[in-house]
Coordinates of C-alpha atoms and ligand atoms in Angstrom, one line a residue:
L239 CA 4.5 -9.3 -11.0
P240 CA 6.5 -12.4 -9.7
V241 CA 5.4 -15.5 -11.9
N242 CA 6.0 -19.3 -11.2
N243 CA 8.0 -18.7 -8.2
Y244 CA 9.6 -15.4 -9.4
Q245 CA 11.1 -17.3 -12.8
F246 CA 9.2 -14.4 -14.7
G247 CA 8.3 -11.0 -14.1
S248 CA 5.0 -10.8 -16.3
H249 CA 2.4 -12.9 -18.1
P250 CA -0.5 -12.1 -20.7
Q251 CA -3.2 -13.2 -18.1
A252 CA -2.2 -10.6 -15.3
G253 CA -5.2 -8.6 -16.5
Q254 CA -7.2 -11.6 -14.9
I255 CA -5.8 -10.8 -11.2
C256 CA -5.5 -7.3 -11.3
G257 CA -7.3 -4.9 -9.0
K258 CA -9.7 -3.6 -11.4
T259 CA -11.1 -7.3 -11.8
Y260 CA -11.5 -7.5 -8.1
A261 CA -13.1 -4.1 -8.1
E262 CA -15.5 -4.7 -10.7
R263 CA -16.3 -8.4 -10.0
L264 CA -15.7 -9.5 -6.3
F265 CA -15.1 -6.6 -3.8
D266 CA -18.4 -5.3 -1.9
H267 CA -18.4 -2.5 0.4
R268 CA -19.8 -2.9 3.8
G269 CA -20.0 0.4 5.3
M270 CA -17.0 1.8 7.3
D271 CA -14.3 -0.3 5.5
G272 CA -11.2 1.5 7.2
C273 CA -9.5 -0.2 10.2
F274 CA -10.7 2.7 12.6
P275 CA -13.7 5.2 11.8
G276 CA -10.7 8.2 12.0
C277 CA -8.8 6.6 8.8
N278 CA -9.7 8.6 5.8
L279 CA -8.0 6.3 3.4
R280 CA -9.7 3.5 4.5
C281 CA -8.0 0.9 2.1
T282 CA -9.6 -2.2 3.6
K283 CA -11.4 -4.4 1.1
G284 CA -12.9 -7.5 0.7
G285 CA -15.6 -10.0 -0.7
W286 CA -17.6 -12.8 -1.0
V287 CA -16.7 -16.2 -2.3
T288 CA -18.0 -19.5 -2.2
L289 CA -15.9 -22.5 -1.0
T290 CA -15.0 -25.2 -3.3
T291 CA -13.2 -27.4 -0.8
G292 CA -13.1 -28.2 3.0
M293 CA -15.4 -29.0 5.8
H294 CA -17.2 -25.8 4.9
V295 CA -17.6 -26.7 1.0
G296 CA -20.8 -24.7 -0.6
R297 CA -20.6 -22.1 1.7
K298 CA -20.5 -18.3 1.0
V299 CA -17.9 -16.6 3.0
W300 CA -16.6 -13.0 3.4
V301 CA -13.1 -12.9 2.7
D302 CA -11.0 -9.9 4.2
G303 CA -8.7 -8.9 1.2
P304 CA -6.7 -10.2 -0.7
E305 CA -3.9 -7.7 -0.1
Y306 CA -1.4 -7.4 -2.8
E307 CA 1.0 -10.0 -1.6
T308 CA -1.8 -12.7 -1.2
A309 CA -3.0 -12.0 -4.6
A310 CA 0.4 -12.2 -6.3
G311 CA 1.5 -15.0 -3.7
F312 CA -1.5 -17.3 -4.7
G313 CA -2.1 -15.8 -7.8
S314 CA 0.7 -15.3 -10.5
N315 CA 3.5 -16.8 -8.3
L316 CA 1.7 -20.3 -8.3
G317 CA 0.4 -19.6 -12.2
M318 CA -2.9 -19.1 -11.0
W319 CA -5.2 -17.0 -12.7
R320 CA -8.7 -16.9 -11.2
P321 CA -9.2 -14.6 -8.2
E322 CA -12.0 -16.7 -6.6
F323 CA -9.4 -19.3 -6.1
I324 CA -7.2 -16.5 -4.5
M325 CA -9.8 -15.7 -2.4
E326 CA -10.4 -19.0 -1.3
A327 CA -7.2 -19.6 -0.5
N328 CA -6.7 -16.5 1.6
W329 CA -10.0 -17.5 3.5
H330 CA -8.5 -21.3 4.0
C331 CA -5.4 -19.7 5.5
D332 CA -7.0 -17.0 7.9
N333 CA -9.2 -19.6 8.7
Y334 CA -6.4 -22.0 10.0
G335 CA -4.7 -18.8 11.4
I336 CA -1.5 -19.5 9.1
D337 CA 0.5 -16.8 7.1
T338 CA -0.4 -16.3 3.4
I339 CA 3.0 -14.9 2.2
T340 CA 5.0 -17.9 3.9
T341 CA 2.5 -20.5 2.6
A342 CA 2.1 -19.3 -1.0
V343 CA 6.0 -19.1 -1.1
I344 CA 6.6 -22.5 0.3
M345 CA 4.1 -23.9 -2.4
A346 CA 5.9 -22.1 -5.3
F347 CA 9.0 -23.6 -4.3
L348 CA 7.7 -27.1 -4.0
M349 CA 6.1 -26.6 -7.3
E350 CA 9.4 -25.4 -9.2
C351 CA 10.7 -28.6 -7.4
Y352 CA 8.0 -30.8 -9.2
Q353 CA 8.7 -28.8 -12.2
R354 CA 12.6 -29.4 -12.3
G355 CA 12.1 -33.2 -11.2
Y356 CA 14.0 -32.7 -7.6
L357 CA 10.7 -33.9 -6.5
V358 CA 8.6 -36.6 -8.4
K359 CA 5.3 -38.0 -6.9
E360 CA 6.9 -41.3 -5.7
D361 CA 8.9 -39.1 -2.9
T362 CA 5.5 -37.9 -1.8
D363 CA 2.7 -40.7 -1.6
G364 CA 1.4 -39.9 -5.1
F365 CA 0.8 -36.4 -4.5
T366 CA 2.1 -33.7 -6.8
L367 CA 1.9 -29.7 -6.9
T368 CA 1.8 -28.1 -10.1
W369 CA 1.7 -24.6 -11.7
G370 CA -2.3 -23.5 -12.2
D371 CA -3.6 -26.9 -10.3
E372 CA -6.2 -25.3 -8.0
Q373 CA -7.6 -28.3 -6.1
T374 CA -4.1 -30.0 -5.0
A375 CA -3.5 -26.4 -3.9
L376 CA -6.0 -26.0 -1.8
Q377 CA -5.5 -29.6 -0.6
F378 CA -1.9 -28.5 0.6
I379 CA -3.3 -25.7 2.4
Y380 CA -5.4 -28.0 4.4
D381 CA -2.6 -30.8 4.7
L382 CA -0.1 -27.8 6.0
A383 CA -2.4 -26.6 8.5
C384 CA -3.3 -30.0 10.0
R385 CA 0.2 -31.7 9.6
K386 CA -1.4 -34.4 7.5
T387 CA 1.4 -35.6 5.5
E388 CA 5.0 -36.0 5.7
L389 CA 5.9 -33.3 2.9
A390 CA 3.2 -30.9 4.6
R391 CA 4.4 -31.5 7.9
I392 CA 8.4 -31.1 6.9
A393 CA 6.9 -27.7 5.0
G394 CA 5.5 -26.3 8.1
Q395 CA 8.9 -26.4 9.6
G396 CA 9.8 -23.9 7.2
M397 CA 11.9 -23.2 3.8
V398 CA 15.1 -24.4 5.4
E399 CA 14.1 -27.4 6.8
L400 CA 12.2 -28.0 3.6
T401 CA 15.1 -27.4 1.3
A402 CA 17.2 -30.1 3.1
W403 CA 14.4 -32.7 3.0
V404 CA 13.9 -32.4 -1.0
A405 CA 17.6 -32.5 -1.4
E406 CA 17.6 -35.7 1.0
Q407 CA 14.7 -37.2 -1.1
Y408 CA 16.2 -36.5 -4.6
A409 CA 19.9 -38.1 -3.3
A410 CA 17.9 -41.3 -2.1
R411 CA 16.1 -41.7 -4.9
T412 CA 18.8 -41.2 -7.7
G413 CA 22.0 -41.9 -5.9
R414 CA 23.4 -38.5 -6.9
P415 CA 24.8 -35.8 -4.5
K416 CA 22.2 -33.7 -2.4
P417 CA 21.4 -30.9 -4.8
V418 CA 21.3 -28.4 -2.0
K419 CA 23.1 -25.5 -3.8
E420 CA 21.0 -25.9 -6.9
L421 CA 17.7 -25.7 -4.6
Q422 CA 19.0 -23.0 -2.6
Q423 CA 18.9 -20.8 -5.7
F424 CA 15.2 -20.8 -6.0
A425 CA 14.1 -21.4 -2.5
M426 CA 13.0 -18.1 -1.8
Q427 CA 14.0 -17.2 1.8
T428 CA 16.3 -14.8 3.6
K429 CA 17.4 -15.8 7.4
G430 CA 14.8 -18.5 7.2
L431 CA 12.0 -16.4 6.3
P432 CA 10.3 -16.6 2.7
F433 CA 10.3 -13.6 0.3
S434 CA 7.1 -11.4 0.1
L435 CA 6.2 -10.7 -3.3
Y436 CA 8.6 -8.3 -4.9
R437 CA 10.6 -9.9 -8.0
T438 CA 13.8 -8.0 -7.1
H439 CA 16.1 -8.7 -10.4
R440 CA 16.0 -4.9 -11.9
S441 CA 16.1 -3.3 -8.4
L442 CA 19.7 -3.3 -6.9
S443 CA 18.3 -1.2 -3.7
M444 CA 15.4 -3.9 -3.3
Q445 CA 17.8 -6.8 -3.5
A446 CA 19.7 -5.3 -0.6
S447 CA 16.8 -4.6 1.5
Y448 CA 15.6 -8.4 1.4
A449 CA 19.4 -9.5 1.8
A450 CA 20.2 -7.0 4.6
A451 CA 18.2 -4.3 5.8
S452 CA 15.9 -6.5 7.9
D453 CA 17.4 -8.3 10.5
I454 CA 14.3 -10.9 10.7
G455 CA 14.6 -12.0 6.9
A456 CA 13.2 -10.6 3.5
H457 CA 10.5 -8.7 4.8
H458 CA 8.8 -6.1 2.8
A459 CA 8.1 -3.9 5.6
A460 CA 11.9 -2.9 6.0
A461 CA 12.6 -1.0 2.8
W462 CA 10.1 -1.1 0.1
L463 CA 12.3 0.3 -2.5
V464 CA 11.7 -1.4 -5.9
K465 CA 9.5 1.1 -7.4
V466 CA 11.3 4.3 -6.6
D467 CA 14.9 2.7 -7.3
L468 CA 13.4 2.2 -10.8
L469 CA 12.3 5.8 -11.2
G470 CA 16.0 6.5 -10.7
A471 CA 15.7 7.9 -7.1
F472 CA 19.1 6.6 -5.9
P473 CA 21.4 6.7 -8.6
T474 CA 24.5 6.1 -6.4
F475 CA 25.2 3.5 -3.7
E476 CA 25.5 6.1 -1.0
A477 CA 22.2 7.0 -2.2
K478 CA 20.7 3.7 -1.9
A479 CA 22.3 2.5 1.2
K480 CA 20.9 5.9 2.9
A481 CA 17.7 4.6 1.4
L482 CA 18.0 1.5 3.0
I483 CA 18.4 3.3 6.4
T484 CA 15.8 5.9 6.3
Y485 CA 12.9 3.7 4.9
P486 CA 12.9 1.3 7.5
R487 CA 13.2 4.2 10.1
V488 CA 9.7 5.6 9.0
R489 CA 8.2 2.0 8.7
L490 CA 9.4 1.3 12.2
G491 CA 8.6 4.6 13.8
N492 CA 4.9 4.5 12.9
D493 CA 4.5 0.7 14.1
N494 CA 6.3 1.7 17.3
L495 CA 3.5 4.4 17.9
G496 CA 0.8 1.6 16.6
L497 CA 0.0 4.1 13.7
C498 CA -0.5 2.8 9.9
K499 CA 2.6 4.1 7.7
L500 CA 0.0 3.9 4.5
P501 CA -1.8 7.5 4.9
W502 CA 1.6 9.2 5.6
V503 CA 3.7 7.6 3.1
D504 CA 1.6 6.0 0.2
V505 CA -0.7 8.7 -0.3
F506 CA 1.8 11.1 -2.1
N507 CA 1.4 14.7 -0.8
P508 CA 2.2 16.7 -3.9
D509 CA 4.1 19.5 -1.5
S510 CA 6.7 17.0 -1.1
L511 CA 7.8 17.7 -5.0
K512 CA 8.6 21.4 -3.1
R513 CA 11.3 19.7 -1.3
G514 CA 14.2 20.1 -3.4
D515 CA 17.0 19.1 -0.8
T516 CA 15.7 15.9 0.1
D517 CA 14.2 12.2 -1.1
V518 CA 10.7 13.4 -2.1
Y519 CA 9.5 9.7 -2.7
I520 CA 9.3 9.5 1.3
N521 CA 7.0 12.1 1.1
P522 CA 8.5 14.7 3.5
A523 CA 5.4 17.1 3.4
S524 CA 3.2 14.5 5.0
Q525 CA 6.0 13.5 7.4
E526 CA 6.4 17.2 8.6
L527 CA 2.5 16.9 9.5
Y528 CA 3.0 14.0 11.2
A529 CA 5.7 15.7 13.2
D530 CA 3.4 18.9 14.3
F531 CA 1.0 16.3 15.7
Y532 CA 3.7 14.2 17.6
N533 CA 5.3 17.3 18.9
G534 CA 2.0 18.6 19.9
M535 CA 1.2 15.6 21.7
L536 CA 4.5 15.0 23.4
G537 CA 5.6 18.7 24.0
T538 CA 8.8 18.0 22.0
T539 CA 9.9 19.8 19.0
L540 CA 11.4 17.2 16.8
T541 CA 11.9 17.0 13.0
W542 CA 10.4 14.0 11.6
E543 CA 13.8 12.8 10.8
K544 CA 14.9 13.0 14.7
I545 CA 11.4 11.2 15.4
F546 CA 12.1 8.3 13.0
E547 CA 15.8 8.2 13.8
Q548 CA 14.8 6.9 17.3
T549 CA 14.2 3.6 15.5
D550 CA 18.0 2.9 15.1
H551 CA 17.6 1.6 18.8
D552 CA 15.2 -1.1 17.2
I553 CA 17.7 -2.1 14.1
N554 CA 20.7 -2.0 16.5
L555 CA 18.9 -4.2 18.8
Q556 CA 17.7 -6.6 16.4
R557 CA 21.2 -7.0 15.2
V558 CA 22.9 -7.6 18.3
M559 CA 20.3 -10.3 19.0
N560 CA 21.3 -11.8 15.6
V561 CA 24.9 -11.2 16.3
L562 CA 24.5 -13.0 20.0
S563 CA 23.0 -16.2 17.9
F564 CA 25.1 -16.3 14.7
G565 CA 28.3 -14.6 15.8
A566 CA 30.9 -13.3 13.4
A567 CA 29.2 -15.2 10.6
T568 CA 26.0 -12.9 10.9
G569 CA 27.1 -11.0 7.8
E570 CA 27.1 -14.2 5.9
R571 CA 23.4 -14.4 6.4
D572 CA 22.8 -10.9 4.4
W573 CA 22.3 -12.5 1.5
I574 CA 19.5 -13.6 -1.3
P575 CA 19.0 -16.5 -3.4
D576 CA 20.2 -16.3 -6.9
R577 CA 16.7 -16.3 -8.2
A578 CA 16.2 -13.0 -6.8
I579 CA 19.5 -11.7 -8.5
G580 CA 18.8 -12.7 -12.0
P581 CA 18.1 -15.3 -14.6
T582 CA 19.1 -18.9 -12.9
D583 CA 19.4 -20.8 -16.0
D584 CA 19.8 -20.0 -19.8
A585 CA 16.2 -20.2 -20.4
L586 CA 15.4 -17.6 -18.0
Y587 CA 18.1 -15.3 -19.6
E588 CA 16.5 -15.8 -23.1
R589 CA 13.2 -15.1 -21.6
E590 CA 14.1 -11.6 -20.7
A591 CA 16.9 -11.7 -23.4
D592 CA 16.2 -7.8 -24.6
Y593 CA 16.4 -6.2 -21.4
N594 CA 19.5 -8.3 -20.1
D595 CA 21.4 -8.1 -23.2
R596 CA 21.0 -4.0 -23.0
V597 CA 22.1 -4.4 -19.5
L598 CA 25.3 -6.3 -20.5
S599 CA 25.8 -4.0 -23.2
T600 CA 26.4 -1.3 -20.2
V601 CA 28.3 -3.4 -18.3
L602 CA 30.6 -4.7 -20.9
N603 CA 30.8 -1.4 -22.9
K604 CA 30.0 -3.3 -26.0
S605 CA 27.5 -2.5 -28.5
L606 CA 24.0 -4.4 -28.5
S607 CA 24.9 -6.4 -31.6
E608 CA 28.3 -7.5 -30.1
V609 CA 26.4 -8.7 -26.7
Q610 CA 23.5 -10.1 -28.7
V611 CA 26.0 -13.0 -30.6
M612 CA 27.5 -13.8 -27.4
E613 CA 26.8 -17.4 -26.1
T614 CA 23.9 -17.5 -23.6
G615 CA 25.5 -19.3 -20.9
E616 CA 28.6 -16.7 -21.0
K617 CA 26.1 -13.8 -20.7
R618 CA 24.4 -15.4 -18.1
A619 CA 27.7 -15.5 -16.1
V620 CA 28.7 -12.1 -16.5
L621 CA 25.3 -10.8 -15.7
M622 CA 25.0 -12.6 -12.4
N623 CA 28.7 -12.1 -11.4
H624 CA 28.2 -8.2 -12.2
R625 CA 25.0 -8.2 -10.0
K626 CA 26.5 -10.0 -7.2
E627 CA 29.3 -7.6 -7.2
E628 CA 27.0 -4.5 -7.2
L629 CA 25.2 -6.2 -4.2
R630 CA 28.2 -7.0 -2.3
K631 CA 29.2 -3.3 -2.8
L632 CA 26.0 -1.8 -1.6
I633 CA 25.8 -4.2 1.6
D634 CA 29.5 -2.6 2.4
V635 CA 28.4 0.8 1.9
Y636 CA 25.3 0.0 3.7
Y637 CA 27.2 -1.6 7.1
R638 CA 29.4 1.7 7.1
Q639 CA 26.7 4.2 6.8
R640 CA 24.9 2.1 9.8
G641 CA 28.1 2.1 11.8
W642 CA 28.9 -1.4 11.5
T643 CA 32.1 -3.3 10.8
D644 CA 32.7 -4.6 7.7
T645 CA 31.3 -8.1 8.7
G646 CA 28.3 -6.5 9.5
I647 CA 28.7 -6.3 13.5
P648 CA 27.9 -3.1 15.2
K649 CA 30.6 -1.1 16.4
V650 CA 30.8 -0.5 19.9
D651 CA 30.8 3.3 19.4
T652 CA 27.8 3.3 17.4
L653 CA 25.8 1.4 20.1
K654 CA 27.2 4.0 22.7
Q655 CA 26.2 7.0 20.3
I656 CA 22.8 5.7 19.9
G657 CA 22.4 4.7 23.7
L658 CA 22.1 1.2 23.5
W659 CA 25.1 0.0 24.9
Q660 CA 24.3 0.7 28.4
Y661 CA 21.3 -1.9 28.3
L662 CA 23.2 -4.7 27.1
S663 CA 24.5 -7.7 29.4
D664 CA 28.1 -7.9 30.2
E665 CA 28.0 -10.7 27.9
A666 CA 26.7 -9.2 25.3
K667 CA 29.1 -6.5 25.5
K668 CA 32.1 -8.9 25.9
S669 CA 31.0 -10.7 22.7
I670 CA 30.6 -7.7 20.6
T671 CA 33.8 -6.1 21.7
G672 CA 35.4 -9.3 21.0
M673 CA 34.0 -9.1 17.5
N674 CA 34.6 -5.6 16.8
G675 CA 38.4 -6.5 16.5
Ligands
SF4_116 S1 -4.6 3.1 5.5 FE1 -4.1 1.8 7.1 S2 -5.3 2.5 8.9 FE2 -6.4 2.9 7.2 S3 -7.7 1.3 6.6 FE3 -6.0 1.1 5.5 S4 -4.5 -0.2 6.7 FE4 -6.0 0.4 8.0

């Protein structure tokens, strides 16, 4: 559970915003709750809440959700522990037509900027955002949607622009250098897209998923590996890299056909456990059923793996588009902020010292008691360097398995093999050939 801009991973008040609380106190069922009548999972949910702010204050409104991302984004990650607030924030975002993940993660970044003194109220016309302050949070959502203040206007441009602006404010106020690198450690975005609400410290696969497996940025749909990685499903770099390829195939395959992946992947089919020679967590027994329907509809005889492998066109096309925009430096954007890798200061190391010390004990091949007497700063540096090296290694293996160069450029042979090359413009072909070396 991300808490206060992913600084912490748990909180004693978490029970106040868990699913059981919503189910018992707030959710209401209004007949057919699925996206369409044929869905037998019907995961849609919602409830009523009375608005405390805005032009409709006092009105009782129906809120569609919140989904997990919104619940964690406006809840624990902002230090908020009242589901009614989360539902109201959800409603305002829906009403203004703005994305809840981006809004919430931008707000978490700003709250941490105020917490750490990178912003003070003098920078923002007396306005501040602080952990757990519901009313100013709701005010900010309104300001953001209506571009009411300079802060809201810049925030609306995105995390990258906002980070640069905060650095400028700080430098102008203090006369010190712009703290761009410090801010980038906890400005939670990749390729400009704010993170969804997975805290990735303990899952190398999930780190690589956010860093490299999605060319649109830190998107949770690319590969949602955190849980199965922690269960030990991918013990080697090769296995982790393979999962970074196969999971997005299933997601994209469903998206491309206008289908929802949830019933096929997230409802575990017990027969999948009988498939000993494959990754059981991707739910192969249900994927086989899916292939039967697909083949029956289209007159094909494809396995589910072959059906979803077709999405390699999408992934490589997205990559080609990135390469055409960012050139040889495309691979440099395949990275995540330090906050997504581990503790960004000594106090955060100490908050999870038991776990961190145990990891270091293995990394350094020292006894736990030997690790415990080391200086926190030294331990943190070793841990962060180790995790960054591991992430770099995993991304390199991922590039190799994708058939990309070691700088993350699709190889000409790969694009030819999947049948994409013939559709590229002469300019794109020339550019990619040049970067293939
Ligand atoms: S499982 Fe998918 S299709 Fe069914 S209600 Fe949920 S989101 Fe909609």
